[in-house]
C-alpha cells in the first residue's frame, strides 16, 4: 500500500503472514503475550533513555513509513514515536550524527546517481578491493537509508546489480551460472573519453576465486526490504526483476546428486570469504538461503514460470526447515545424544544418520554449552559436524524463522550465558572458538590474516550488531542488544570505525582491519534505529497451512505435540 509513493506499512521486511496464501488476506500484527512482563519492561526502559527516531532527515516521509500500527510493545510507554526530540528531551548519542556523515561520505555515484557505498574509506591502507561496493556490505547501508526515508540509492543499487547479473561470467575458460550476482563492483572513470562504466567481480578476481553465494540471497532480501519499506512493488514486478530472482533461484533449486536440501558450497563463499573450513553446508549460507526463499515467495508473481518456482520453493522450504531444525541444532540434550552416538549404522532407522564420530566432539563444546540454551552449528555433512558458533547464520536463522521460537529463545539464552566469549569487550564474535596451532595450519592453510582471535577466525565484527539487534527484537530480548550497542558506542568512533577487532575479548583493533569500514558504521546506525523503533519489525500471523513446518515429532521431542508451539511456528514469520 502506498500514499504519495510512500508506504503506510511499518516493517522494512515483513515476510508475509502466510507465504502460501498471501493473495487472500492481509497480515495482521499479533500482540505477543508471551514473556509479557519482561518485554514490556524492556521496551519501556528503552523508551526512556532513547530518542524517537532522531535520525530522520525526511521526517514527513519517514514518519509515514514507520508509523507504528498496534505496536507489539504498545503498552510499554512508547507513545512518543513522532514527538519531536525537544519535547521529550531525548538524547541522541553524539556518535550518531558522526556516523551519518561518515555513511554519506561513503556513497558511490555512477553518472551522478548514488548506487551504493564503498566498503571502506581508509586511505592509510592498501585498497585491495575495499574501494568497491560489495553487495553484502551494502545491505546495512541500504537499511539505514530505507529507514531514513531515502530509498533512491537502494533502488539504483538493485537495478545496477541486476544489470551486472546479466553479464557473461567466466573464470579462465569456465562459465559461471547465469544467476550469479557480483560480490562487488566499482565505477571506472575513463578520463580520456570522459565516461563512466561499472566493473564487477563475480569471483574471477576475488582472493581465492570463489563466487559469492550470498550475494544473490542478499539481493533478493534487499529487494523485499525495498518493496516493503516503500510500498512500491513496481520494481519487483518488472519482468527483468522477476527473471533475476528466478535465475538466482535456478542455481540453488536445481536437482542433482544432492541428498540434502542444504546448499553445497566452497570455502569462502560468503562474509567469511577466505579459507576457514566452512566448505560443505555452512550455516551462514543455509540461513540466508532460507530467508531468500521466503522473500522470493513474497516477490514472485504467481503466473507463468513464477508459479512453478513458487511450488519448488515451498517444497524446498519444507525440507530445509526440517533438516536444519533437526540436524544443525545443538543444545545440551542433543550434545549428550551425540556423545553417546553409535557409529556405522546402516539402515533407515539409524540414529546417527551422518555417521559422526563422538570423538570429534572437542572439549570446548562441553564447556561452551550452557544448561539452558542452544545454537545452530557451523556445518553438517557425512561424518562431519563443525561445532563452531557462527554469529551471522544464527541471527539470520532467527530473523527468517528458520529457528523455531523455542530455538530463537535458546540462542538468546546462549548469548547471555556466554556473553564474555561472544560479546566480551566489543560485539560480536564472528565465529567461536578460534582455530589455533595445527588446526589453524591445516584448516586455514597457514593464513596470516586469519590467525587465532583475528579477522574471520574469532575476530569481533561491529557490523554484526544490526543482525543481533534485529534478532533480539524478534525474540523479545531487546535488552541484550542494548547492552551490546552501549559497548560498541564507547569505542567505535574513537577507534575510527574499524572493520573488526582482535583478541579473545575483542579488546584490540584488528591487526589488518580497515578504518572507516562502512558496514561497521551502517550496522551501528541500523541497530540503533531498530532499537528505538521496534516497529520496523512486525510480527505477522501464523497459519496452520504453513506447509514447510516439519511434521516430524523428533524435530523437538516433547514439543511437537504442543498445539501452542505449532501455532507460534505457523504464525511468527520473519521480519527483518
Ligand atoms: C572482507 C570481508 C568480507 C567483506 C569485504 C569488504 O573481505 O571478509 O565479508 O565483504 O571485506 O568489506
Coordinates of C-alpha atoms and ligand atoms in Angstrom, one line a residue:
X1 CA 0.0 0.0 0.0
X2 CA 1.4 3.4 -0.7
X3 CA 0.5 7.0 -0.2
X4 CA 2.3 9.6 -2.3
X5 CA 4.7 6.8 -3.2
X6 CA 5.4 6.2 0.5
X7 CA 4.4 3.0 2.2
X8 CA 2.0 3.1 5.1
X9 CA 3.4 -0.1 6.4
X10 CA 5.9 -0.4 9.2
X11 CA 8.4 -3.0 8.8
X12 CA 11.3 -3.0 6.4
X13 CA 10.9 -6.7 6.0
X14 CA 7.7 -8.3 6.7
X15 CA 7.8 -11.7 5.2
X16 CA 4.0 -12.1 4.9
X17 CA 1.7 -13.7 7.2
X18 CA 1.4 -16.8 5.1
X19 CA 3.7 -17.4 2.2
X20 CA 1.2 -19.7 0.7
X21 CA -2.0 -17.7 0.8
X22 CA -0.6 -14.3 0.5
X23 CA -3.1 -13.3 -2.1
X24 CA -6.1 -13.9 0.1
X25 CA -5.7 -11.9 3.3
X26 CA -3.7 -9.0 4.7
X27 CA -1.4 -9.8 7.6
X28 CA -2.4 -8.5 11.0
X29 CA 0.2 -7.9 13.6
X30 CA -0.3 -10.1 16.6
X31 CA 0.1 -8.9 20.1
X32 CA 2.6 -11.2 21.6
X33 CA 1.6 -12.1 25.1
X34 CA 4.5 -14.4 25.9
X35 CA 7.1 -13.1 28.2
X36 CA 4.9 -10.1 28.5
X37 CA 6.2 -8.6 31.7
X38 CA 9.9 -8.8 30.6
X39 CA 9.2 -7.4 27.1
X40 CA 7.2 -4.5 28.3
X41 CA 9.7 -3.7 30.9
X42 CA 12.5 -3.9 28.4
X43 CA 10.9 -1.6 26.0
X44 CA 9.6 0.9 28.5
X45 CA 13.0 1.2 29.9
X46 CA 14.4 1.7 26.4
X47 CA 11.9 4.3 25.6
X48 CA 13.0 6.5 28.5
X49 CA 16.7 6.5 27.5
X50 CA 16.5 6.6 23.8
X51 CA 15.3 9.0 21.2
X52 CA 12.3 8.5 19.0
X53 CA 13.8 8.3 15.5
X54 CA 16.1 11.2 15.9
X55 CA 18.0 10.4 12.7
X56 CA 15.4 11.0 10.1
X57 CA 16.2 13.8 7.7
X58 CA 13.0 13.4 5.7
X59 CA 10.6 13.4 8.7
X60 CA 7.4 13.6 6.7
X61 CA 8.2 10.5 4.7
X62 CA 9.8 8.6 7.4
X63 CA 7.1 9.1 9.9
X64 CA 4.7 7.6 7.4
X65 CA 6.9 4.7 6.5
X66 CA 7.4 3.7 10.1
X67 CA 4.3 4.9 11.7
X68 CA 3.6 2.3 14.4
X69 CA 0.5 0.3 14.0
X70 CA -0.7 -1.5 17.0
X71 CA 2.8 -1.7 18.3
X72 CA 3.7 -5.0 19.6
X73 CA 5.1 -3.4 22.7
X74 CA 2.5 -0.6 22.8
X75 CA 1.8 -0.7 26.5
X76 CA 5.4 0.0 27.4
X77 CA 5.0 3.7 27.2
X78 CA 6.2 4.1 23.7
X79 CA 3.7 6.6 22.7
X80 CA 6.1 9.3 21.7
X81 CA 7.3 7.9 18.4
X82 CA 6.5 11.0 16.4
X83 CA 7.1 13.6 19.1
X84 CA 9.8 16.0 18.3
X85 CA 13.0 15.4 20.2
X86 CA 12.9 18.7 22.1
X87 CA 9.5 17.9 23.6
X88 CA 10.7 14.7 25.1
X89 CA 14.2 15.7 26.0
X90 CA 15.5 12.6 24.4
X91 CA 19.2 12.5 23.8
X92 CA 20.9 11.0 20.8
X93 CA 24.3 9.6 21.3
X94 CA 26.8 12.1 19.9
X95 CA 28.3 9.5 17.5
X96 CA 25.1 9.1 15.6
X97 CA 25.5 12.3 13.6
X98 CA 29.1 11.5 13.0
X99 CA 28.1 8.1 11.8
X100 CA 25.6 9.6 9.4
X101 CA 28.2 11.9 8.0
X102 CA 30.6 9.1 7.5
X103 CA 28.0 7.0 5.8
X104 CA 27.1 9.8 3.4
X105 CA 30.8 10.2 2.6
X106 CA 31.0 6.6 1.6
X107 CA 28.3 7.0 -1.1
X108 CA 29.4 6.0 -4.6
X109 CA 27.9 7.7 -7.6
X110 CA 27.5 6.5 -11.2
X111 CA 26.6 9.0 -13.8
X112 CA 25.5 11.4 -11.0
X113 CA 23.3 8.9 -9.2
X114 CA 24.1 7.2 -5.9
X115 CA 24.4 3.5 -6.5
X116 CA 26.0 2.1 -3.3
X117 CA 28.5 2.7 -0.6
X118 CA 32.2 1.9 -0.7
X119 CA 33.5 -0.9 1.6
X120 CA 36.0 1.3 3.4
X121 CA 37.2 4.8 3.2
X122 CA 40.6 4.1 4.8
X123 CA 43.3 5.9 2.8
X124 CA 46.1 4.8 5.0
X125 CA 45.9 1.1 4.0
X126 CA 46.3 -0.6 0.7
X127 CA 43.0 -0.5 -1.1
X128 CA 42.9 -4.1 -2.5
X129 CA 39.1 -4.3 -3.1
X130 CA 38.0 -2.1 -0.3
X131 CA 37.3 0.6 -2.8
X132 CA 34.4 -1.4 -4.2
X133 CA 30.7 -1.6 -3.5
X134 CA 30.2 -5.0 -2.0
X135 CA 26.7 -6.4 -2.3
X136 CA 26.7 -7.9 1.3
X137 CA 28.4 -4.8 2.7
X138 CA 25.7 -2.5 1.2
X139 CA 22.8 -4.3 3.0
X140 CA 23.1 -2.4 6.3
X141 CA 23.7 0.9 4.4
X142 CA 20.6 0.2 2.4
X143 CA 18.6 -0.5 5.5
X144 CA 19.8 2.7 7.1
X145 CA 18.8 4.7 4.0
X146 CA 15.4 3.0 3.8
X147 CA 14.7 3.6 7.5
X148 CA 15.6 7.2 6.9
X149 CA 13.2 7.6 4.0
X150 CA 15.9 7.6 1.3
X151 CA 15.1 4.7 -1.0
X152 CA 16.6 6.0 -4.2
X153 CA 20.1 4.8 -3.6
X154 CA 18.7 1.3 -2.8
X155 CA 16.6 1.3 -5.9
X156 CA 19.6 2.3 -8.1
X157 CA 21.7 -0.3 -6.5
X158 CA 19.2 -3.0 -7.1
X159 CA 18.8 -2.1 -10.7
X160 CA 22.5 -1.7 -11.4
X161 CA 23.4 -5.1 -9.8
X162 CA 20.6 -6.7 -11.7
X163 CA 22.2 -5.5 -15.0
X164 CA 25.5 -6.8 -13.8
X165 CA 23.9 -10.2 -13.3
X166 CA 23.3 -10.5 -17.0
X167 CA 27.0 -10.2 -17.8
X168 CA 28.7 -13.3 -19.0
X169 CA 30.8 -14.5 -16.1
X170 CA 33.9 -16.6 -16.6
X171 CA 36.8 -17.8 -14.5
X172 CA 39.5 -18.7 -17.1
X173 CA 37.6 -20.8 -19.6
X174 CA 34.8 -21.8 -17.3
X175 CA 31.4 -20.1 -17.3
X176 CA 29.5 -19.4 -14.2
X177 CA 25.8 -19.9 -13.7
X178 CA 23.6 -17.1 -15.3
X179 CA 22.1 -16.2 -11.9
X180 CA 25.3 -15.4 -10.1
X181 CA 25.3 -11.9 -8.6
X182 CA 28.5 -10.0 -8.2
X183 CA 30.5 -9.9 -5.0
X184 CA 31.3 -6.3 -5.7
X185 CA 31.5 -3.6 -8.3
X186 CA 33.3 -0.3 -8.8
X187 CA 32.8 2.7 -11.0
X188 CA 35.5 3.1 -13.6
X189 CA 36.2 6.7 -14.7
X190 CA 37.7 6.9 -18.2
X191 CA 39.3 10.3 -18.2
X192 CA 40.1 10.3 -21.9
X193 CA 36.5 9.5 -23.1
X194 CA 35.1 11.3 -20.0
X195 CA 32.8 8.3 -19.4
X196 CA 31.9 6.1 -16.6
X197 CA 31.4 2.3 -16.6
X198 CA 30.8 -0.3 -14.0
X199 CA 33.3 -3.0 -13.4
X200 CA 32.1 -6.1 -11.5
X201 CA 33.7 -9.0 -9.8
X202 CA 31.9 -12.3 -9.6
X203 CA 34.7 -14.2 -8.0
X204 CA 37.0 -14.2 -11.0
X205 CA 39.2 -11.5 -9.4
X206 CA 38.4 -12.4 -5.8
X207 CA 41.1 -13.7 -3.5
X208 CA 40.7 -17.5 -3.8
X209 CA 38.5 -17.2 -6.9
X210 CA 35.3 -18.1 -5.1
X211 CA 31.9 -16.9 -6.3
X212 CA 29.8 -15.1 -3.6
X213 CA 26.9 -17.5 -3.0
X214 CA 25.4 -15.0 -0.5
X215 CA 25.2 -12.0 -2.9
X216 CA 22.1 -13.3 -4.8
X217 CA 20.4 -14.1 -1.5
X218 CA 21.2 -10.6 -0.1
X219 CA 19.9 -9.1 -3.3
X220 CA 16.5 -10.9 -3.0
X221 CA 16.3 -10.0 0.7
X222 CA 17.1 -6.3 -0.1
X223 CA 14.5 -6.2 -2.9
X224 CA 12.0 -7.4 -0.4
X225 CA 13.1 -4.8 2.1
X226 CA 12.8 -2.1 -0.5
X227 CA 9.4 -3.2 -1.6
X228 CA 8.2 -3.4 2.0
X229 CA 9.6 -0.1 3.0
X230 CA 8.4 1.9 0.1
X231 CA 5.2 0.0 -0.7
X232 CA 6.4 0.2 -4.3
X233 CA 6.1 -3.2 -5.8
X234 CA 6.5 -1.9 -9.4
X235 CA 10.3 -2.5 -9.3
X236 CA 10.0 -6.1 -8.1
X237 CA 7.2 -6.8 -10.5
X238 CA 9.2 -5.7 -13.5
X239 CA 9.8 -8.7 -15.8
X240 CA 13.6 -8.3 -15.5
X241 CA 13.5 -8.4 -11.7
X242 CA 11.2 -11.4 -11.8
X243 CA 13.7 -13.0 -14.1
X244 CA 16.6 -12.0 -11.9
X245 CA 15.0 -13.7 -8.9
X246 CA 14.3 -16.9 -10.9
X247 CA 17.9 -17.0 -12.2
X248 CA 19.3 -16.8 -8.7
X249 CA 17.0 -19.5 -7.5
X250 CA 17.5 -21.7 -10.5
X251 CA 21.1 -22.3 -9.5
X252 CA 20.0 -23.2 -6.0
X253 CA 17.0 -25.3 -6.7
X254 CA 18.3 -27.5 -9.5
X255 CA 18.2 -31.2 -8.9
X256 CA 21.3 -33.3 -9.0
X257 CA 23.2 -35.6 -6.8
X258 CA 22.2 -33.9 -3.6
X259 CA 20.8 -36.0 -0.8
X260 CA 20.3 -33.0 1.5
X261 CA 18.1 -29.9 1.0
X262 CA 21.0 -27.7 2.2
X263 CA 23.2 -25.9 -0.3
X264 CA 26.7 -27.3 -1.0
X265 CA 29.3 -24.6 -1.1
X266 CA 33.0 -23.9 -1.5
X267 CA 35.0 -22.4 1.3
X268 CA 35.0 -18.6 1.5
X269 CA 31.7 -18.1 -0.4
X270 CA 30.1 -15.6 1.9
X271 CA 31.0 -13.0 4.6
X272 CA 33.8 -15.3 5.5
X273 CA 35.5 -15.0 2.1
X274 CA 38.7 -16.9 2.8
X275 CA 39.5 -20.4 3.6
X276 CA 38.2 -21.1 7.1
X277 CA 36.9 -24.7 6.9
X278 CA 33.4 -23.6 6.1
X279 CA 33.1 -25.6 2.9
X280 CA 30.2 -28.0 2.7
X281 CA 27.0 -26.7 4.1
X282 CA 27.9 -23.6 6.0
X283 CA 25.2 -22.2 8.4
X284 CA 25.6 -18.7 7.0
X285 CA 24.5 -19.8 3.6
X286 CA 21.8 -22.1 4.8
X287 CA 20.1 -19.3 6.8
X288 CA 20.4 -16.8 4.0
X289 CA 19.1 -19.4 1.5
X290 CA 16.1 -20.0 3.8
X291 CA 15.5 -16.2 4.2
X292 CA 15.9 -15.5 0.5
X293 CA 13.4 -18.3 -0.4
X294 CA 10.9 -16.8 2.0
X295 CA 11.4 -13.4 0.5
X296 CA 11.1 -14.8 -3.0
X297 CA 7.8 -16.3 -2.2
X298 CA 6.6 -12.8 -1.4
X299 CA 8.1 -11.3 -4.5
X300 CA 7.4 -13.7 -7.3
X301 CA 4.4 -13.2 -9.4
X302 CA 2.3 -16.4 -9.4
X303 CA 1.8 -16.6 -13.1
X304 CA 3.8 -18.4 -15.8
X305 CA 7.3 -19.5 -14.7
X306 CA 6.7 -17.8 -11.3
X307 CA 4.1 -20.3 -10.4
X308 CA 6.3 -23.3 -10.9
X309 CA 9.1 -21.6 -8.9
X310 CA 6.7 -20.9 -6.1
X311 CA 5.9 -24.6 -5.9
X312 CA 9.5 -25.6 -5.9
X313 CA 10.3 -23.0 -3.2
X314 CA 7.5 -24.3 -0.9
X315 CA 8.8 -27.8 -1.2
X316 CA 12.4 -26.8 -0.6
X317 CA 11.5 -24.7 2.5
X318 CA 9.6 -27.7 3.9
X319 CA 12.6 -29.9 3.5
X320 CA 15.2 -27.3 4.5
X321 CA 13.5 -26.3 7.8
X322 CA 13.2 -29.9 8.7
X323 CA 16.8 -30.6 8.0
X324 CA 18.1 -27.5 9.8
X325 CA 16.0 -27.7 12.8
X326 CA 16.8 -31.4 13.3
X327 CA 20.4 -31.8 12.3
X328 CA 22.1 -28.5 12.8
X329 CA 20.6 -27.8 16.2
X330 CA 22.7 -28.4 19.2
X331 CA 21.7 -28.0 22.9
X332 CA 22.7 -29.9 26.0
X333 CA 20.3 -32.7 25.3
X334 CA 21.4 -33.1 21.7
X335 CA 25.1 -32.8 22.7
X336 CA 24.6 -35.7 25.1
X337 CA 22.9 -37.6 22.4
X338 CA 25.8 -37.2 20.0
X339 CA 28.2 -38.0 22.8
X340 CA 26.5 -41.4 23.1
X341 CA 26.2 -42.0 19.3
X342 CA 26.8 -45.4 17.9
X343 CA 28.6 -45.4 14.6
X344 CA 28.4 -47.5 11.4
X345 CA 24.6 -47.7 11.5
X346 CA 23.4 -48.9 8.1
X347 CA 19.7 -48.6 7.8
X348 CA 16.7 -46.2 7.5
X349 CA 16.3 -46.3 11.2
X350 CA 19.9 -45.1 12.0
X351 CA 20.0 -42.5 14.8
X352 CA 23.5 -41.3 13.9
X353 CA 22.5 -40.6 10.3
X354 CA 25.7 -38.9 9.2
X355 CA 28.0 -41.3 11.0
X356 CA 29.5 -38.7 13.1
X357 CA 32.2 -40.0 15.5
X358 CA 31.6 -38.9 19.1
X359 CA 35.4 -38.4 19.4
X360 CA 35.1 -35.5 17.0
X361 CA 33.4 -33.6 19.9
X362 CA 36.1 -31.3 21.2
X363 CA 36.4 -30.4 24.9
X364 CA 35.5 -26.8 24.3
X365 CA 32.0 -27.7 23.2
X366 CA 31.2 -29.3 26.6
X367 CA 32.4 -26.2 28.4
X368 CA 30.6 -23.8 26.0
X369 CA 27.2 -25.4 26.1
X370 CA 25.1 -23.8 28.9
X371 CA 22.5 -25.8 30.7
X372 CA 19.9 -23.5 29.1
X373 CA 20.5 -22.5 25.5
X374 CA 21.5 -23.8 22.1
X375 CA 22.5 -22.9 18.6
X376 CA 22.8 -24.0 15.0
X377 CA 26.2 -25.4 14.5
X378 CA 28.5 -24.4 11.6
X379 CA 28.2 -27.3 9.3
X380 CA 26.8 -30.8 9.0
X381 CA 27.9 -33.4 6.4
X382 CA 28.9 -37.0 6.3
X383 CA 31.0 -37.8 9.4
X384 CA 31.5 -34.1 10.0
X385 CA 29.9 -31.7 12.4
X386 CA 31.6 -28.3 12.7
X387 CA 30.5 -27.4 16.2
X388 CA 31.8 -23.8 16.0
X389 CA 29.4 -20.9 16.6
X390 CA 28.8 -18.5 13.7
X391 CA 27.0 -15.3 14.5
X392 CA 25.5 -14.3 11.2
X393 CA 23.9 -17.7 10.5
X394 CA 22.3 -17.9 13.9
X395 CA 20.9 -14.4 13.8
X396 CA 19.5 -14.8 10.3
X397 CA 18.1 -18.2 11.4
X398 CA 16.0 -16.2 14.0
X399 CA 15.0 -13.5 11.5
X400 CA 13.9 -15.9 8.9
X401 CA 12.0 -18.1 11.3
X402 CA 14.2 -21.0 10.3
X403 CA 14.7 -21.3 14.0
X404 CA 11.5 -22.2 15.9
X405 CA 10.5 -19.7 18.6
X406 CA 12.0 -22.2 21.1
X407 CA 15.2 -22.3 19.3
X408 CA 15.3 -18.5 18.9
X409 CA 14.9 -18.1 22.6
X410 CA 17.6 -20.7 23.2
X411 CA 20.1 -18.8 21.0
X412 CA 19.4 -15.7 23.1
X413 CA 19.9 -17.7 26.3
X414 CA 23.3 -18.9 24.9
X415 CA 24.4 -15.4 24.0
X416 CA 23.5 -14.3 27.5
X417 CA 25.2 -17.2 29.1
X418 CA 28.3 -16.9 27.0
X419 CA 28.5 -13.1 26.9
X420 CA 32.2 -12.9 27.8
X421 CA 33.1 -15.3 24.9
X422 CA 30.7 -14.0 22.3
X423 CA 30.5 -10.3 23.1
X424 CA 33.3 -9.6 25.5
X425 CA 34.6 -6.0 25.1
X426 CA 33.4 -5.5 21.6
X427 CA 30.4 -7.1 19.8
X428 CA 30.4 -9.5 18.1
X429 CA 32.4 -12.7 17.6
X430 CA 32.0 -13.8 14.0
X431 CA 32.9 -17.3 15.0
X432 CA 33.8 -19.2 18.2
X433 CA 36.2 -20.5 19.2
X434 CA 39.3 -19.6 17.2
X435 CA 41.3 -22.2 15.3
X436 CA 44.8 -22.5 16.7
X437 CA 48.1 -24.3 16.1
X438 CA 48.0 -27.3 13.9
X439 CA 44.3 -26.9 13.3
X440 CA 44.8 -23.4 12.1
X441 CA 47.6 -24.6 9.8
X442 CA 45.5 -27.3 8.2
X443 CA 42.2 -25.6 8.0
X444 CA 43.2 -22.0 7.0
X445 CA 46.2 -23.1 5.1
X446 CA 48.6 -21.0 7.3
X447 CA 46.5 -17.8 6.6
X448 CA 48.4 -15.0 8.4
X449 CA 45.3 -12.8 8.3
X450 CA 43.2 -15.5 10.0
X451 CA 45.4 -16.2 13.0
X452 CA 43.7 -17.1 16.2
X453 CA 41.2 -14.5 17.5
X454 CA 41.6 -12.3 14.5
X455 CA 39.5 -11.4 11.4
X456 CA 37.3 -14.4 10.5
X457 CA 39.0 -16.6 13.0
X458 CA 37.3 -15.5 16.2
X459 CA 37.6 -11.8 15.5
X460 CA 34.9 -9.3 16.7
X461 CA 32.9 -7.5 14.0
X462 CA 30.8 -4.5 14.8
X463 CA 28.7 -4.9 11.6
X464 CA 27.1 -7.9 13.3
X465 CA 25.4 -5.6 15.8
X466 CA 22.5 -4.9 13.4
X467 CA 21.8 -8.6 13.0
X468 CA 22.0 -9.2 16.7
X469 CA 19.7 -6.3 17.4
X470 CA 17.1 -7.5 14.9
X471 CA 17.3 -11.0 16.3
X472 CA 16.9 -9.7 19.8
X473 CA 13.9 -7.6 18.9
X474 CA 12.3 -10.5 17.1
X475 CA 12.8 -12.8 20.1
X476 CA 11.6 -10.2 22.6
X477 CA 15.0 -9.7 24.2
X478 CA 16.0 -6.1 23.3
X479 CA 18.0 -5.6 26.5
X480 CA 20.7 -7.9 25.1
X481 CA 21.1 -5.7 22.1
X482 CA 21.0 -2.5 24.2
X483 CA 24.0 -3.7 26.2
X484 CA 25.9 -4.7 23.1
X485 CA 25.3 -1.3 21.5
X486 CA 26.5 0.5 24.5
X487 CA 29.7 -1.4 24.4
X488 CA 30.2 -0.6 20.7
X489 CA 29.3 3.1 21.3
X490 CA 32.0 3.5 23.8
X491 CA 34.7 2.8 21.2
X492 CA 33.6 2.8 17.6
X493 CA 34.0 6.5 16.8
X494 CA 37.2 6.8 18.9
X495 CA 38.7 3.9 17.1
X496 CA 37.7 5.1 13.7
X497 CA 35.0 2.5 12.9
X498 CA 37.3 -0.5 12.4
X499 CA 36.3 -3.4 10.3
X500 CA 37.0 -5.9 13.1
X501 CA 38.7 -6.2 16.5
X502 CA 41.2 -8.9 17.6
X503 CA 41.7 -10.8 20.8
X504 CA 39.7 -13.2 22.9
X505 CA 37.5 -10.4 24.2
X506 CA 37.8 -8.1 21.2
X507 CA 40.0 -5.6 23.0
X508 CA 42.3 -4.7 20.2
X509 CA 41.7 -3.0 16.8
X510 CA 42.2 -5.8 14.2
X511 CA 45.8 -6.0 13.0
X512 CA 44.8 -5.6 9.4
X513 CA 41.4 -4.0 10.0
X514 CA 40.4 -1.1 7.7
X515 CA 39.3 2.0 9.4
X516 CA 36.1 3.8 8.4
X517 CA 34.6 0.5 7.3
X518 CA 31.2 1.4 6.0
X519 CA 29.3 -1.6 7.3
X520 CA 30.6 -1.0 10.8
X521 CA 29.1 2.5 10.6
X522 CA 25.8 1.5 8.9
X523 CA 25.5 -1.6 11.1
X524 CA 25.6 0.6 14.2
X525 CA 23.1 3.1 12.8
X526 CA 20.6 0.3 11.8
X527 CA 20.9 -1.3 15.2
X528 CA 20.3 2.0 16.9
X529 CA 17.3 2.8 14.8
X530 CA 15.7 -0.5 15.2
X531 CA 16.0 -0.4 19.0
X532 CA 14.5 3.0 19.0
X533 CA 11.6 2.0 16.9
X534 CA 11.0 -1.8 17.0
X535 CA 8.0 -1.4 14.8
X536 CA 10.5 -1.7 11.9
X537 CA 9.8 -5.3 12.8
X538 CA 6.4 -6.7 12.5
X539 CA 5.2 -10.0 13.8
X540 CA 2.6 -11.4 11.5
X541 CA 0.1 -14.0 11.6
X542 CA 1.0 -17.6 11.7
X543 CA -1.1 -20.1 10.0
X544 CA -1.7 -23.8 10.2
X545 CA -1.2 -24.0 6.5
X546 CA 2.5 -23.0 6.6
X547 CA 3.5 -26.1 4.8
X548 CA 7.2 -26.1 5.3
X549 CA 6.9 -26.7 9.0
X550 CA 8.2 -30.2 9.7
X551 CA 5.7 -32.7 10.8
X552 CA 8.2 -35.0 12.5
X553 CA 7.8 -35.4 16.2
X554 CA 11.5 -36.0 16.6
X555 CA 12.0 -32.4 15.5
X556 CA 11.7 -31.4 19.1
X557 CA 10.8 -34.3 21.1
X558 CA 8.0 -33.5 23.5
X559 CA 7.3 -30.1 22.0
X560 CA 5.8 -31.1 18.7
X561 CA 2.7 -32.2 20.5
X562 CA 2.1 -28.8 21.9
X563 CA -0.5 -27.1 19.8
X564 CA 0.5 -23.7 21.1
X565 CA 4.0 -24.3 19.9
X566 CA 2.9 -25.2 16.4
X567 CA 0.7 -22.1 16.4
X568 CA 3.7 -19.9 17.1
X569 CA 5.6 -21.7 14.5
X570 CA 3.0 -21.1 12.0
X571 CA 2.4 -17.5 12.9
X572 CA 5.6 -16.0 13.7
X573 CA 7.0 -15.0 10.4
X574 CA 10.2 -13.2 9.5
X575 CA 10.8 -9.7 9.8
X576 CA 14.0 -8.3 9.1
Ligands
LIG1 C1 36.3 -8.7 3.8 C2 35.2 -9.5 4.5 C3 34.0 -9.5 3.5 C4 33.6 -8.1 3.1 C5 34.8 -7.4 2.5 C6 34.5 -6.0 2.2 O1 36.8 -9.5 2.8 O2 35.6 -10.8 4.8 O3 32.9 -10.2 4.2 O4 32.6 -8.2 2.2 O5 35.9 -7.5 3.4 O6 34.3 -5.3 3.3

